[in-house]
Amino acid sequence: MGADRFWQSLGLCLTGLGAAFLLFVAAYPLGLVQAYPTPPAEAIEGPLGFEKKIEDLNGLYREANEPKQVYLERLTKAVAGGVVHYWTEGDRWAATDARYTKISVFDNYVIWLLGRLPAYHDSFQNYEFLTPRKALDRGYGFCSQASKIVYSILTEQGIPATIYSAEQHTIVEVDGNVLDSDYGVLVPHPLALVERDPSIVDSYYSDYEDMLPLLHGAYGQPWHQLGTPEGFQSARSYETIFDRLKWL
């Protein structure tokens, strides 16, 4: 009898722990908890703030017979409107910003735990998703995060794209077009040409005249390719694996 009670109690305990674990893992996907802090009002309402939450990812893909140029501009604007440009406490990202930019324990406790290990700490303190749904659900990010959303959506459809980064900005280049999904602007010129003469962008950023000096400085810098297709594919695969592991 004593042994039976022990196993019965153990079974109830394990069942309770299992239920609690499932509730913990499912809390964020079910909307029971908020995994990431809400951006401050000045970021949401600012010129690079929030316009409309992207609920349906299908709306970000190219429609049948949609002209490519029209699609690229639509995608760029949609992502810009659905992601708040990340603010920092200082001029640059610092460790104090990590509570916003690291992976939340409610989002994925596996990655959260890895981020606490010295070997992975730096990699996960300022993490940007390659999986569009994950990035859009978080709702904010630097220009590089917005660019990774656009890049992933395009490459899923077999549209070649390259992410380029400079000291002050990050964009996606597609077929000689600069896609700035931070501002929601498509510049129909190659990045190399814009780098030589940044004033080319002026008419395309007409809604951001106050920021033109900043944009001239950003586009006039040396640019380099950010990442590789193989590296991005590998990172996205790991995101998928970790998202499945959290349920085990």
mmCIF file of C-alpha atoms in Angstrom, residues 71-213:
data_model
loop_
_atom_site.group_PDB
_atom_site.id
_atom_site.type_symbol
_atom_site.label_atom_id
_atom_site.label_comp_id
_atom_site.label_asym_id
_atom_site.label_seq_id
_atom_site.Cartn_x
_atom_site.Cartn_y
_atom_site.Cartn_z
ATOM 1 C CA TYR A 71 5.741 44.304 -54.987
ATOM 2 C CA LEU A 72 9.170 45.321 -53.709
ATOM 3 C CA GLU A 73 7.875 48.753 -52.738
ATOM 4 C CA ARG A 74 4.768 47.300 -51.095
ATOM 5 C CA LEU A 75 6.823 44.827 -49.066
ATOM 6 C CA THR A 76 9.275 47.516 -47.971
ATOM 7 C CA LYS A 77 6.486 49.817 -46.773
ATOM 8 C CA ALA A 78 4.560 47.039 -45.029
ATOM 9 C CA VAL A 79 7.542 45.857 -42.987
ATOM 10 C CA ALA A 80 8.482 49.424 -42.073
ATOM 11 C CA GLY A 81 4.955 50.063 -40.824
ATOM 12 C CA GLY A 82 4.815 46.849 -38.815
ATOM 13 C CA VAL A 83 8.123 47.227 -36.966
ATOM 14 C CA VAL A 84 9.047 50.000 -34.543
ATOM 15 C CA HIS A 85 12.572 51.297 -35.061
ATOM 16 C CA TYR A 86 14.506 50.338 -31.948
ATOM 17 C CA TRP A 87 15.557 53.100 -29.608
ATOM 18 C CA THR A 88 18.566 52.881 -27.270
ATOM 19 C CA GLU A 89 19.211 54.427 -23.900
ATOM 20 C CA GLY A 90 22.402 55.973 -25.292
ATOM 21 C CA ASP A 91 23.807 56.659 -28.753
ATOM 22 C CA ARG A 92 24.571 52.977 -29.338
ATOM 23 C CA TRP A 93 23.391 49.604 -28.143
ATOM 24 C CA ALA A 94 24.701 48.774 -24.682
ATOM 25 C CA ALA A 95 24.214 45.966 -22.188
ATOM 26 C CA THR A 96 21.438 47.966 -20.529
ATOM 27 C CA ASP A 97 19.382 47.540 -23.720
ATOM 28 C CA ALA A 98 19.551 43.747 -23.507
ATOM 29 C CA ARG A 99 16.193 43.394 -21.763
ATOM 30 C CA TYR A 100 14.631 44.496 -25.051
ATOM 31 C CA THR A 101 16.943 42.799 -27.543
ATOM 32 C CA LYS A 102 17.706 39.421 -25.972
ATOM 33 C CA ILE A 103 15.407 36.436 -26.438
ATOM 34 C CA SER A 104 12.717 36.338 -23.758
ATOM 35 C CA VAL A 105 12.413 33.261 -21.542
ATOM 36 C CA PHE A 106 8.715 33.148 -22.515
ATOM 37 C CA ASP A 107 9.568 33.220 -26.218
ATOM 38 C CA ASN A 108 12.118 30.412 -26.096
ATOM 39 C CA TYR A 109 13.594 29.247 -22.807
ATOM 40 C CA VAL A 110 16.177 27.094 -24.640
ATOM 41 C CA ILE A 111 17.770 30.109 -26.347
ATOM 42 C CA TRP A 112 17.322 32.125 -23.155
ATOM 43 C CA LEU A 113 19.312 29.501 -21.237
ATOM 44 C CA LEU A 114 22.004 29.407 -23.928
ATOM 45 C CA GLY A 115 22.294 33.172 -23.671
ATOM 46 C CA ARG A 116 23.255 32.820 -20.028
ATOM 47 C CA LEU A 117 26.263 30.647 -20.880
ATOM 48 C CA PRO A 118 29.541 32.586 -21.319
ATOM 49 C CA ALA A 119 30.201 31.001 -24.726
ATOM 50 C CA TYR A 120 26.885 32.265 -26.158
ATOM 51 C CA HIS A 121 26.231 35.333 -24.032
ATOM 52 C CA ASP A 122 27.312 37.944 -26.589
ATOM 53 C CA SER A 123 25.516 36.216 -29.475
ATOM 54 C CA PHE A 124 22.114 36.303 -27.808
ATOM 55 C CA GLN A 125 22.177 39.665 -26.007
ATOM 56 C CA ASN A 126 21.303 41.559 -29.183
ATOM 57 C CA TYR A 127 19.629 38.897 -31.292
ATOM 58 C CA GLU A 128 17.806 39.496 -34.570
ATOM 59 C CA PHE A 129 15.461 36.889 -35.999
ATOM 60 C CA LEU A 130 15.644 35.494 -39.520
ATOM 61 C CA THR A 131 12.172 33.989 -39.100
ATOM 62 C CA PRO A 132 9.763 36.762 -40.171
ATOM 63 C CA ARG A 133 6.918 35.756 -37.843
ATOM 64 C CA LYS A 134 9.214 35.782 -34.803
ATOM 65 C CA ALA A 135 10.620 39.202 -35.663
ATOM 66 C CA LEU A 136 7.212 40.714 -36.382
ATOM 67 C CA ASP A 137 5.731 39.344 -33.172
ATOM 68 C CA ARG A 138 8.480 41.042 -31.178
ATOM 69 C CA GLY A 139 7.486 44.190 -33.028
ATOM 70 C CA TYR A 140 10.635 46.283 -32.902
ATOM 71 C CA GLY A 141 14.231 46.195 -34.050
ATOM 72 C CA PHE A 142 17.105 48.025 -35.658
ATOM 73 C CA CYS A 143 17.239 48.631 -39.412
ATOM 74 C CA SER A 144 19.164 45.371 -39.698
ATOM 75 C CA GLN A 145 16.226 43.461 -38.173
ATOM 76 C CA ALA A 146 13.769 45.019 -40.615
ATOM 77 C CA SER A 147 16.155 44.150 -43.455
ATOM 78 C CA LYS A 148 16.353 40.526 -42.324
ATOM 79 C CA ILE A 149 12.566 40.262 -42.431
ATOM 80 C CA VAL A 150 12.493 41.549 -46.012
ATOM 81 C CA TYR A 151 15.453 39.382 -47.000
ATOM 82 C CA SER A 152 13.834 36.214 -45.635
ATOM 83 C CA ILE A 153 10.491 36.914 -47.315
ATOM 84 C CA LEU A 154 12.214 37.496 -50.660
ATOM 85 C CA THR A 155 14.548 34.511 -50.563
ATOM 86 C CA GLU A 156 11.663 32.214 -49.623
ATOM 87 C CA GLN A 157 10.177 33.138 -53.000
ATOM 88 C CA GLY A 158 13.424 32.610 -54.866
ATOM 89 C CA ILE A 159 14.027 36.341 -55.339
ATOM 90 C CA PRO A 160 17.783 37.012 -55.010
ATOM 91 C CA ALA A 161 18.541 39.638 -52.371
ATOM 92 C CA THR A 162 21.595 40.883 -50.509
ATOM 93 C CA ILE A 163 21.784 42.680 -47.176
ATOM 94 C CA TYR A 164 24.309 45.505 -47.016
ATOM 95 C CA SER A 165 25.387 47.283 -43.869
ATOM 96 C CA ALA A 166 27.330 50.439 -43.032
ATOM 97 C CA GLU A 167 28.176 52.148 -39.775
ATOM 98 C CA GLN A 168 24.823 53.927 -39.551
ATOM 99 C CA HIS A 169 22.381 51.925 -41.645
ATOM 100 C CA THR A 170 21.401 48.567 -43.175
ATOM 101 C CA ILE A 171 19.417 47.960 -46.369
ATOM 102 C CA VAL A 172 18.513 45.189 -48.818
ATOM 103 C CA GLU A 173 19.510 45.395 -52.479
ATOM 104 C CA VAL A 174 17.417 43.615 -55.098
ATOM 105 C CA ASP A 175 17.878 43.935 -58.861
ATOM 106 C CA GLY A 176 19.579 47.317 -58.580
ATOM 107 C CA ASN A 177 17.030 48.668 -56.087
ATOM 108 C CA VAL A 178 17.746 49.776 -52.523
ATOM 109 C CA LEU A 179 15.030 48.587 -50.124
ATOM 110 C CA ASP A 180 15.075 50.571 -46.894
ATOM 111 C CA SER A 181 12.520 48.784 -44.727
ATOM 112 C CA ASP A 182 13.401 50.951 -41.742
ATOM 113 C CA TYR A 183 11.973 54.046 -43.449
ATOM 114 C CA GLY A 184 9.678 52.218 -45.874
ATOM 115 C CA VAL A 185 11.456 53.637 -48.912
ATOM 116 C CA LEU A 186 12.505 52.009 -52.181
ATOM 117 C CA VAL A 187 15.280 53.786 -54.070
ATOM 118 C CA PRO A 188 15.339 52.551 -57.698
ATOM 119 C CA HIS A 189 19.109 52.838 -58.019
ATOM 120 C CA PRO A 190 22.001 50.488 -57.207
ATOM 121 C CA LEU A 191 23.641 50.990 -53.826
ATOM 122 C CA ALA A 192 27.032 51.640 -55.465
ATOM 123 C CA LEU A 193 25.566 54.633 -57.315
ATOM 124 C CA VAL A 194 23.862 55.960 -54.174
ATOM 125 C CA GLU A 195 27.104 55.622 -52.238
ATOM 126 C CA ARG A 196 28.883 57.834 -54.792
ATOM 127 C CA ASP A 197 26.117 60.453 -54.783
ATOM 128 C CA PRO A 198 23.842 60.203 -51.712
ATOM 129 C CA SER A 199 21.754 63.184 -52.864
ATOM 130 C CA ILE A 200 20.121 60.799 -55.360
ATOM 131 C CA VAL A 201 17.876 59.572 -52.536
ATOM 132 C CA ASP A 202 16.393 62.983 -51.669
ATOM 133 C CA SER A 203 13.165 62.743 -53.652
ATOM 134 C CA TYR A 204 12.468 59.222 -52.393
ATOM 135 C CA TYR A 205 12.804 60.292 -48.751
ATOM 136 C CA SER A 206 10.557 63.332 -49.214
ATOM 137 C CA ASP A 207 8.621 62.404 -46.060
ATOM 138 C CA TYR A 208 11.836 62.572 -44.046
ATOM 139 C CA GLU A 209 13.380 65.881 -45.093
ATOM 140 C CA ASP A 210 14.649 66.569 -41.577
ATOM 141 C CA MET A 211 16.614 63.329 -41.727
ATOM 142 C CA LEU A 212 18.278 63.914 -45.098
ATOM 143 C CA PRO A 213 21.615 65.050 -43.610
#
